PDB file of C-alpha atoms in Angstrom:
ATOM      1  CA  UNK A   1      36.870 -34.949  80.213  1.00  0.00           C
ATOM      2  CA  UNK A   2      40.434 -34.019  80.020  1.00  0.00           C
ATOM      3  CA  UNK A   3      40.609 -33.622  75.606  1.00  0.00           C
ATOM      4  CA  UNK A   4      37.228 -32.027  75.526  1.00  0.00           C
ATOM      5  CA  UNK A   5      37.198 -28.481  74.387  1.00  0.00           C
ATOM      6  CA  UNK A   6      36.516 -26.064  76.912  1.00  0.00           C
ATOM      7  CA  UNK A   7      32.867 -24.698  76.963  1.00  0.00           C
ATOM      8  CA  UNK A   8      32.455 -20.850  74.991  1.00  0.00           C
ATOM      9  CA  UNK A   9      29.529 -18.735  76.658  1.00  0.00           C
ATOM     10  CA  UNK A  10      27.328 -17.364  73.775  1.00  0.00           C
ATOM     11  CA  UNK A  11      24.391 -15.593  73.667  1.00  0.00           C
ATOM     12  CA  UNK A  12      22.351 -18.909  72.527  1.00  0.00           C
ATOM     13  CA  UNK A  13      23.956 -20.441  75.942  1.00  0.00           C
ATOM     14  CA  UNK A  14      26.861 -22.610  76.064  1.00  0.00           C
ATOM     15  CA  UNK A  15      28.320 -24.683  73.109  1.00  0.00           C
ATOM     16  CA  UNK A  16      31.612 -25.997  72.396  1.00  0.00           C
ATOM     17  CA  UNK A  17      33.989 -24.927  70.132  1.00  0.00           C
ATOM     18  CA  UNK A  18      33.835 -28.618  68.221  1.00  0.00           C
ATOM     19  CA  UNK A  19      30.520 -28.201  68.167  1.00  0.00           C
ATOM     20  CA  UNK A  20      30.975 -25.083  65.507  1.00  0.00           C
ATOM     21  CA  UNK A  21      33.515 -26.744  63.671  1.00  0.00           C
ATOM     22  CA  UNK A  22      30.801 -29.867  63.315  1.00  0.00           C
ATOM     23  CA  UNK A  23      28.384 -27.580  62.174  1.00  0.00           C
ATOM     24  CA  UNK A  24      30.364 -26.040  59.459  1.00  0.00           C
ATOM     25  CA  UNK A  25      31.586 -29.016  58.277  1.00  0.00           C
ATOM     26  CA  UNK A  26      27.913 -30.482  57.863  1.00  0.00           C
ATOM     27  CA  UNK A  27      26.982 -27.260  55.614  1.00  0.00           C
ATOM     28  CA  UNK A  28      30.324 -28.032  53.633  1.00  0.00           C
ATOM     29  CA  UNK A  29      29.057 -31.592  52.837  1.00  0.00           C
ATOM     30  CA  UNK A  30      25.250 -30.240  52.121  1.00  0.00           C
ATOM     31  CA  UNK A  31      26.739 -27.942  49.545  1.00  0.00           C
ATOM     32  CA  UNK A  32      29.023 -29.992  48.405  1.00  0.00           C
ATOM     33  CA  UNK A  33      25.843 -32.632  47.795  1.00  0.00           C
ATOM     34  CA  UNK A  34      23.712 -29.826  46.352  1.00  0.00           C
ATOM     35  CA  UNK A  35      26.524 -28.996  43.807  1.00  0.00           C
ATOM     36  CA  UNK A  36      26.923 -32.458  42.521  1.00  0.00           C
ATOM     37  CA  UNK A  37      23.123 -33.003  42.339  1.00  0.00           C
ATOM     38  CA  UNK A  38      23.145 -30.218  40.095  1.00  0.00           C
ATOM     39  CA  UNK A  39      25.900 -31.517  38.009  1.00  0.00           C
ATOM     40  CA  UNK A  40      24.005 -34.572  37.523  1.00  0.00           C
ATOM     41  CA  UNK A  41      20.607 -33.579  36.924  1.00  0.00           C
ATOM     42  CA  UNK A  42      21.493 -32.432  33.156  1.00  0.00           C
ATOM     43  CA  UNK A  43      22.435 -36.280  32.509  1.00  0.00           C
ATOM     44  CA  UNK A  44      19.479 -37.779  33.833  1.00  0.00           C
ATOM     45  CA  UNK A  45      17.467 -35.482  31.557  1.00  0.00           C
ATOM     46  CA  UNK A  46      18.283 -37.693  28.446  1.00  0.00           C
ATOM     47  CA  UNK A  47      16.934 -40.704  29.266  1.00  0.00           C
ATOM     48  CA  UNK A  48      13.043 -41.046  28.141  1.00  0.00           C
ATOM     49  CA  UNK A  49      10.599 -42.716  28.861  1.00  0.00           C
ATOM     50  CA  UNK A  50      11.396 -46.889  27.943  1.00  0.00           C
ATOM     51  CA  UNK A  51      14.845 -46.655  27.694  1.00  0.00           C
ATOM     52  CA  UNK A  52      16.378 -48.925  29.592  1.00  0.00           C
ATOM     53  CA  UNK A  53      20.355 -50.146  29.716  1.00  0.00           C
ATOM     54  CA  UNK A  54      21.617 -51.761  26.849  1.00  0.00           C
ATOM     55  CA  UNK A  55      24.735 -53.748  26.646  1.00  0.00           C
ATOM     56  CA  UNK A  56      27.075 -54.779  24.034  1.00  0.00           C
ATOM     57  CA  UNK A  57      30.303 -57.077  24.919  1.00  0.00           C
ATOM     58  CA  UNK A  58      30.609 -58.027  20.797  1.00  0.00           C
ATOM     59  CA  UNK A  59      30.365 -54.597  19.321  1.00  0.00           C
ATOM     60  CA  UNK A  60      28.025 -52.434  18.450  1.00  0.00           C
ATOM     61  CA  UNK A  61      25.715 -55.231  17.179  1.00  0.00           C
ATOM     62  CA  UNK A  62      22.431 -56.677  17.908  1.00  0.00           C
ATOM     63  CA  UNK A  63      21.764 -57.958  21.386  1.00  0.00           C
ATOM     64  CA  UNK A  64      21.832 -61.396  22.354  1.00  0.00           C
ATOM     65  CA  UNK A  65      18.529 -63.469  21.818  1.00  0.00           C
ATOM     66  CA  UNK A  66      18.734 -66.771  23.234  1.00  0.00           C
ATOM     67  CA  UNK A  67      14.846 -67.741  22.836  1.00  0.00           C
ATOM     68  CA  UNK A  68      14.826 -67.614  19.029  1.00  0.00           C
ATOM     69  CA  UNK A  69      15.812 -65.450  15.978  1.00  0.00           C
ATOM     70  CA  UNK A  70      14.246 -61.575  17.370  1.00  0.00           C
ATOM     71  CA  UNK A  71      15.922 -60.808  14.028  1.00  0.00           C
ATOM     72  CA  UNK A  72      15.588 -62.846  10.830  1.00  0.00           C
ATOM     73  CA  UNK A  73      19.178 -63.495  10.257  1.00  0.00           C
ATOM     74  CA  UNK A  74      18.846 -67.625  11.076  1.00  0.00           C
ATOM     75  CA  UNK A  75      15.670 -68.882   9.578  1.00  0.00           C
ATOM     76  CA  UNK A  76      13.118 -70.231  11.689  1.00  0.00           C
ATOM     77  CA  UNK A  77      13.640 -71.599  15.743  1.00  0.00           C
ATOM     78  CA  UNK A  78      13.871 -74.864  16.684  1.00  0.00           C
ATOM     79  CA  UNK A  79      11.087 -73.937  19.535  1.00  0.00           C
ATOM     80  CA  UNK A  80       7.426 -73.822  19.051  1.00  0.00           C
ATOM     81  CA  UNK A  81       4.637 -72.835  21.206  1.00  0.00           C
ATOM     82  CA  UNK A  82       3.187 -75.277  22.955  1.00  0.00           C
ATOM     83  CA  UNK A  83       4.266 -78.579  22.245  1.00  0.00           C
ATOM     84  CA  UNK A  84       4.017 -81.811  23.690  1.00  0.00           C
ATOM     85  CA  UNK A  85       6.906 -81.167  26.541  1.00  0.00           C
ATOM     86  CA  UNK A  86       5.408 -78.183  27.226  1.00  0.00           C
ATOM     87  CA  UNK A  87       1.971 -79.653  27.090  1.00  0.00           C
ATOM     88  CA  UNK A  88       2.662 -83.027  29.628  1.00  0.00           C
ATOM     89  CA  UNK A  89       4.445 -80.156  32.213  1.00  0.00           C
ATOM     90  CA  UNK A  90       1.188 -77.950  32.349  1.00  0.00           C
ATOM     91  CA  UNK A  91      -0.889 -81.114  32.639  1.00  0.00           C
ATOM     92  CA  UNK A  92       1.304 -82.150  35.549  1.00  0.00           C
ATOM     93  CA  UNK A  93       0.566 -78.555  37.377  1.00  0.00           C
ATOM     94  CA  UNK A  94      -2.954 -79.065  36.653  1.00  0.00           C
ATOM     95  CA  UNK A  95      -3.378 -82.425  37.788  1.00  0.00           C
ATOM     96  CA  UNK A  96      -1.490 -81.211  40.900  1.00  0.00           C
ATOM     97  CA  UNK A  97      -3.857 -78.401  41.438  1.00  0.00           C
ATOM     98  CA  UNK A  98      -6.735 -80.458  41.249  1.00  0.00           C
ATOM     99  CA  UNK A  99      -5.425 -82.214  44.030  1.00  0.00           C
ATOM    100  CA  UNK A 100      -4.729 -79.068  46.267  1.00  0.00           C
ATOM    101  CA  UNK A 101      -8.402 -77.888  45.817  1.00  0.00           C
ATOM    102  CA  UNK A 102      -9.520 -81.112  46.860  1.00  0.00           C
ATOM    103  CA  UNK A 103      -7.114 -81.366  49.718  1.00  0.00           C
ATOM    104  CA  UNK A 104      -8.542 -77.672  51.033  1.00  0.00           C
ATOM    105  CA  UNK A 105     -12.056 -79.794  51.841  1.00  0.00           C
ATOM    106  CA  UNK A 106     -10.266 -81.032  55.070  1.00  0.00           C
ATOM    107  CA  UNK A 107      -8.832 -77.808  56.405  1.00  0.00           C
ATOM    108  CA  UNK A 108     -12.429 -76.749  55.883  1.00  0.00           C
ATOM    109  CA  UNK A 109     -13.932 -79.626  58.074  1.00  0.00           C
ATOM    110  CA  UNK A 110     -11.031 -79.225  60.650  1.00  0.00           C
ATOM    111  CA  UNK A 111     -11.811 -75.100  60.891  1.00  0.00           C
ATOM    112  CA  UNK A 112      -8.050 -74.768  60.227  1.00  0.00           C
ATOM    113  CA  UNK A 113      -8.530 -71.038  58.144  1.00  0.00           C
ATOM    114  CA  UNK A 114      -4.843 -70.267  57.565  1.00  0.00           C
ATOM    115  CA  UNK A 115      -4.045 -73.528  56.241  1.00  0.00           C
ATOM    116  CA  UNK A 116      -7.072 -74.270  54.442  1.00  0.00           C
ATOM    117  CA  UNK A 117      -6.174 -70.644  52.684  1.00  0.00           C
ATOM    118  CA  UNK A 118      -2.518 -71.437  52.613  1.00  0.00           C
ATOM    119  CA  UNK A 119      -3.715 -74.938  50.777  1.00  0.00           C
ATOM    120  CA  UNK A 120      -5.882 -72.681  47.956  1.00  0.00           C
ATOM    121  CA  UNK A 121      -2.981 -70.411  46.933  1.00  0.00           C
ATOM    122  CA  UNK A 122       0.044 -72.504  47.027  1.00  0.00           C
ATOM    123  CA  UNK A 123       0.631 -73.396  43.557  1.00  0.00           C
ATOM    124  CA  UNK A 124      -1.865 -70.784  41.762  1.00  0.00           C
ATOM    125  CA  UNK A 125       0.473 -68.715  40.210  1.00  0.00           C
ATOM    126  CA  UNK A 126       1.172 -72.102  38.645  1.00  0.00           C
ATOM    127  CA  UNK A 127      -2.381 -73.471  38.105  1.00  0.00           C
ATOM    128  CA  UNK A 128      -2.811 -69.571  36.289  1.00  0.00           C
ATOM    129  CA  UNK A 129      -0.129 -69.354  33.873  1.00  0.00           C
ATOM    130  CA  UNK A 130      -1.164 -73.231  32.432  1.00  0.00           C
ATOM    131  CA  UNK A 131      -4.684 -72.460  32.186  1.00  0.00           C
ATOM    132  CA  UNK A 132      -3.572 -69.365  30.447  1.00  0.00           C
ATOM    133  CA  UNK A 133      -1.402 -71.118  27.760  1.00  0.00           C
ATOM    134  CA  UNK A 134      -3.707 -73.969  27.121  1.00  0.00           C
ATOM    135  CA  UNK A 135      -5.884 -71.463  26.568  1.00  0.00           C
ATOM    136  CA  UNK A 136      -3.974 -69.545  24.140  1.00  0.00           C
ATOM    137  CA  UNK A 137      -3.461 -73.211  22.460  1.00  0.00           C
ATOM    138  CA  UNK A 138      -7.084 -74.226  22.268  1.00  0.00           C
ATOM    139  CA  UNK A 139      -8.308 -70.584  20.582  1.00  0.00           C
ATOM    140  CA  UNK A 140     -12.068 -72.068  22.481  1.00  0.00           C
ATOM    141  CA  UNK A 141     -13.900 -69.138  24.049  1.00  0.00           C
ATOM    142  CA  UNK A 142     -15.852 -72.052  26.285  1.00  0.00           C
ATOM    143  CA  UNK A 143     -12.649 -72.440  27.896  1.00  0.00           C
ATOM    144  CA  UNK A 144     -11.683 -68.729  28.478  1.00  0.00           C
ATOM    145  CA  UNK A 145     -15.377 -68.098  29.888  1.00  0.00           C
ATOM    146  CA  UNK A 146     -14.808 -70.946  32.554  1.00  0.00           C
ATOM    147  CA  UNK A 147     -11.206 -70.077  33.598  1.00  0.00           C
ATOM    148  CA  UNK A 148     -12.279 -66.509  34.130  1.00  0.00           C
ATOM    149  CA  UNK A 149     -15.413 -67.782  36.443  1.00  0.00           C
ATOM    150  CA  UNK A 150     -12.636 -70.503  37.976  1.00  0.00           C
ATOM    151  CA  UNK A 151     -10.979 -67.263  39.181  1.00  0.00           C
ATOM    152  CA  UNK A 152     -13.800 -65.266  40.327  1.00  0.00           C
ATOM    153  CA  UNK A 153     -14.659 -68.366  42.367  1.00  0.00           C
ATOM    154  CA  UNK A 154     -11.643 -69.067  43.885  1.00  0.00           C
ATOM    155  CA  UNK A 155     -11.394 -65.456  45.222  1.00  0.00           C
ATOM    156  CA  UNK A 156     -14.388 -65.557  46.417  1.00  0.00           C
ATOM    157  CA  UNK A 157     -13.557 -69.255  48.691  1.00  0.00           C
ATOM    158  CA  UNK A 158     -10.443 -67.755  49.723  1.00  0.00           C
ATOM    159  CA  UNK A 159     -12.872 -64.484  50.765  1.00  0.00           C
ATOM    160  CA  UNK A 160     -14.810 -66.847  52.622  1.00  0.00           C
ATOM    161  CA  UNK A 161     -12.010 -68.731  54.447  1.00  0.00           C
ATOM    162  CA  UNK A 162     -10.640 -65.267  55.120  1.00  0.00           C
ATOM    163  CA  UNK A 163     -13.595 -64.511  56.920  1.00  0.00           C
ATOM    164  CA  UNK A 164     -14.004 -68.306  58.716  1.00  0.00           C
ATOM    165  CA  UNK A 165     -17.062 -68.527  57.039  1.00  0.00           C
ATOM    166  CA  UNK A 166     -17.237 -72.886  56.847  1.00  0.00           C
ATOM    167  CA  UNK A 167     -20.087 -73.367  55.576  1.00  0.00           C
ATOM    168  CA  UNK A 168     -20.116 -70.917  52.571  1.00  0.00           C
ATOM    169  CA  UNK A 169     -16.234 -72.080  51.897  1.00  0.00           C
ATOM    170  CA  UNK A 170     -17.167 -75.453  51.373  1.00  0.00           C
ATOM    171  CA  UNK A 171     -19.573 -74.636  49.281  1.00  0.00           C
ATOM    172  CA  UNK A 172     -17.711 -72.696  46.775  1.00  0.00           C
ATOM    173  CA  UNK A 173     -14.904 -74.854  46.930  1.00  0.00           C
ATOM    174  CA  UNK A 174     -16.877 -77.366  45.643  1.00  0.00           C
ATOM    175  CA  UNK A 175     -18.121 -75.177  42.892  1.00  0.00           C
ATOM    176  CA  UNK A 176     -14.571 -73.992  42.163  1.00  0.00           C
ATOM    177  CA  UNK A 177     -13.478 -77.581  41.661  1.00  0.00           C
ATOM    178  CA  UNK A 178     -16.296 -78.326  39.352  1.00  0.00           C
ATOM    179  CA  UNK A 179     -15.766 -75.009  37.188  1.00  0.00           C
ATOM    180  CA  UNK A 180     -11.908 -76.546  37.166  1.00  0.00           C
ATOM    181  CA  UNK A 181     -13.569 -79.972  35.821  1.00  0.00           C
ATOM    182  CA  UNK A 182     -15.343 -78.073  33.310  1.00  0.00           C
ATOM    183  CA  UNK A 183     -12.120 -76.313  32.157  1.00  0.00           C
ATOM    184  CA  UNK A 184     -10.400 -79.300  31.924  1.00  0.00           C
ATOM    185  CA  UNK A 185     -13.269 -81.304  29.602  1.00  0.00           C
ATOM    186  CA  UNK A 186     -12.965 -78.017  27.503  1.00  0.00           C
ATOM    187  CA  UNK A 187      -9.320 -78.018  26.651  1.00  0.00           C
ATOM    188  CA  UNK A 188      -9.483 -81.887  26.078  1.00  0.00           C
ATOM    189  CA  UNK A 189      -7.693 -82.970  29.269  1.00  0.00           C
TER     190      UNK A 189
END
């Protein structure tokens, strides 16, 4: 074009004069990078390992602890562990999940894999963290024997679906929801 600089013959082959100018402006901006990575490096060096940002809008004073007293200054919280709000919304998830295991039977019969697998997960995360804190509440070793054999046989149904394996799903779906029985009796629900 007509603004283009004209071509300069080197002994490389031809090249524009921009094009130097580009180039030298490129290693500007690498060195300039270079030099402030340097600059920087020094600071990141105090940090250690666990530190991690603390913020103080009061003052140089103790954080904010909004779950209960981290610090003994106000006497004793007005939570406790595990009571019977707590309790009634755990039952709710389990009663819920007990429903979902059953409901995977029919995906099963219907050889509908991703939605019988879909069906098994949704809510576990759930179905986990209340066995887990019922659990903790009980103190019953029964209980923690038959929620770790709940898991093992729930990965190994949603192996099974994974693989479209019917007939050995169903089966340990059915054992899966009778280790999840067993739970329940053992935590008194």
């Amino acid at each position: 074009s007509a603004f283009s600089p004209a071509p300069v013959v080197t002994g490389k082959g031809l090249r524009t004069r921009s094009c130097d100018v580009t180039m030298q402006m490129d290693r500007r901006a690498m060195v300039k990078g270079v030099a402030a990575a340097v600059v920087a490096a020094p600071a990141a060096a105090f940090a250690s390992i666990g530190d991690s940002p603390k913020q103080s809008y009061f003052g140089a004073g103790a954080m904010s602890a909004p779950f209960g007293d981290v610090y003994g200054l106000t006497g004793p919280g007005i939570w406790s562990k595990m009571n019977d709000t707590e309790r009634g919304i755990y039952e709710r998830i389990l009663g819920d999940s007990k429903k979902r295991l059953q409901s995977v039977e029919d995906y099963i019969n219907n050889n509908e894999w991703d939605r019988s697998r879909t069906a098994l997960r949704l809510g576990m995360y759930e179905t986990r963290k209340a066995m887990i804190r019922i659990n903790e509440a009980s103190g019953s070793q029964e209980a923690k024997d038959l929620f770790a054999k709940f898991k093992r046989q729930l990965e190994a149904t949603d192996f099974a679906l994974a693989k479209k394996d019917g007939a050995l799903a169903f089966k340990l779906r059915a054992a899966t929801e009778v280790t999840f029985s067993q739970w329940l009796a053992s935590v008194g629900l």
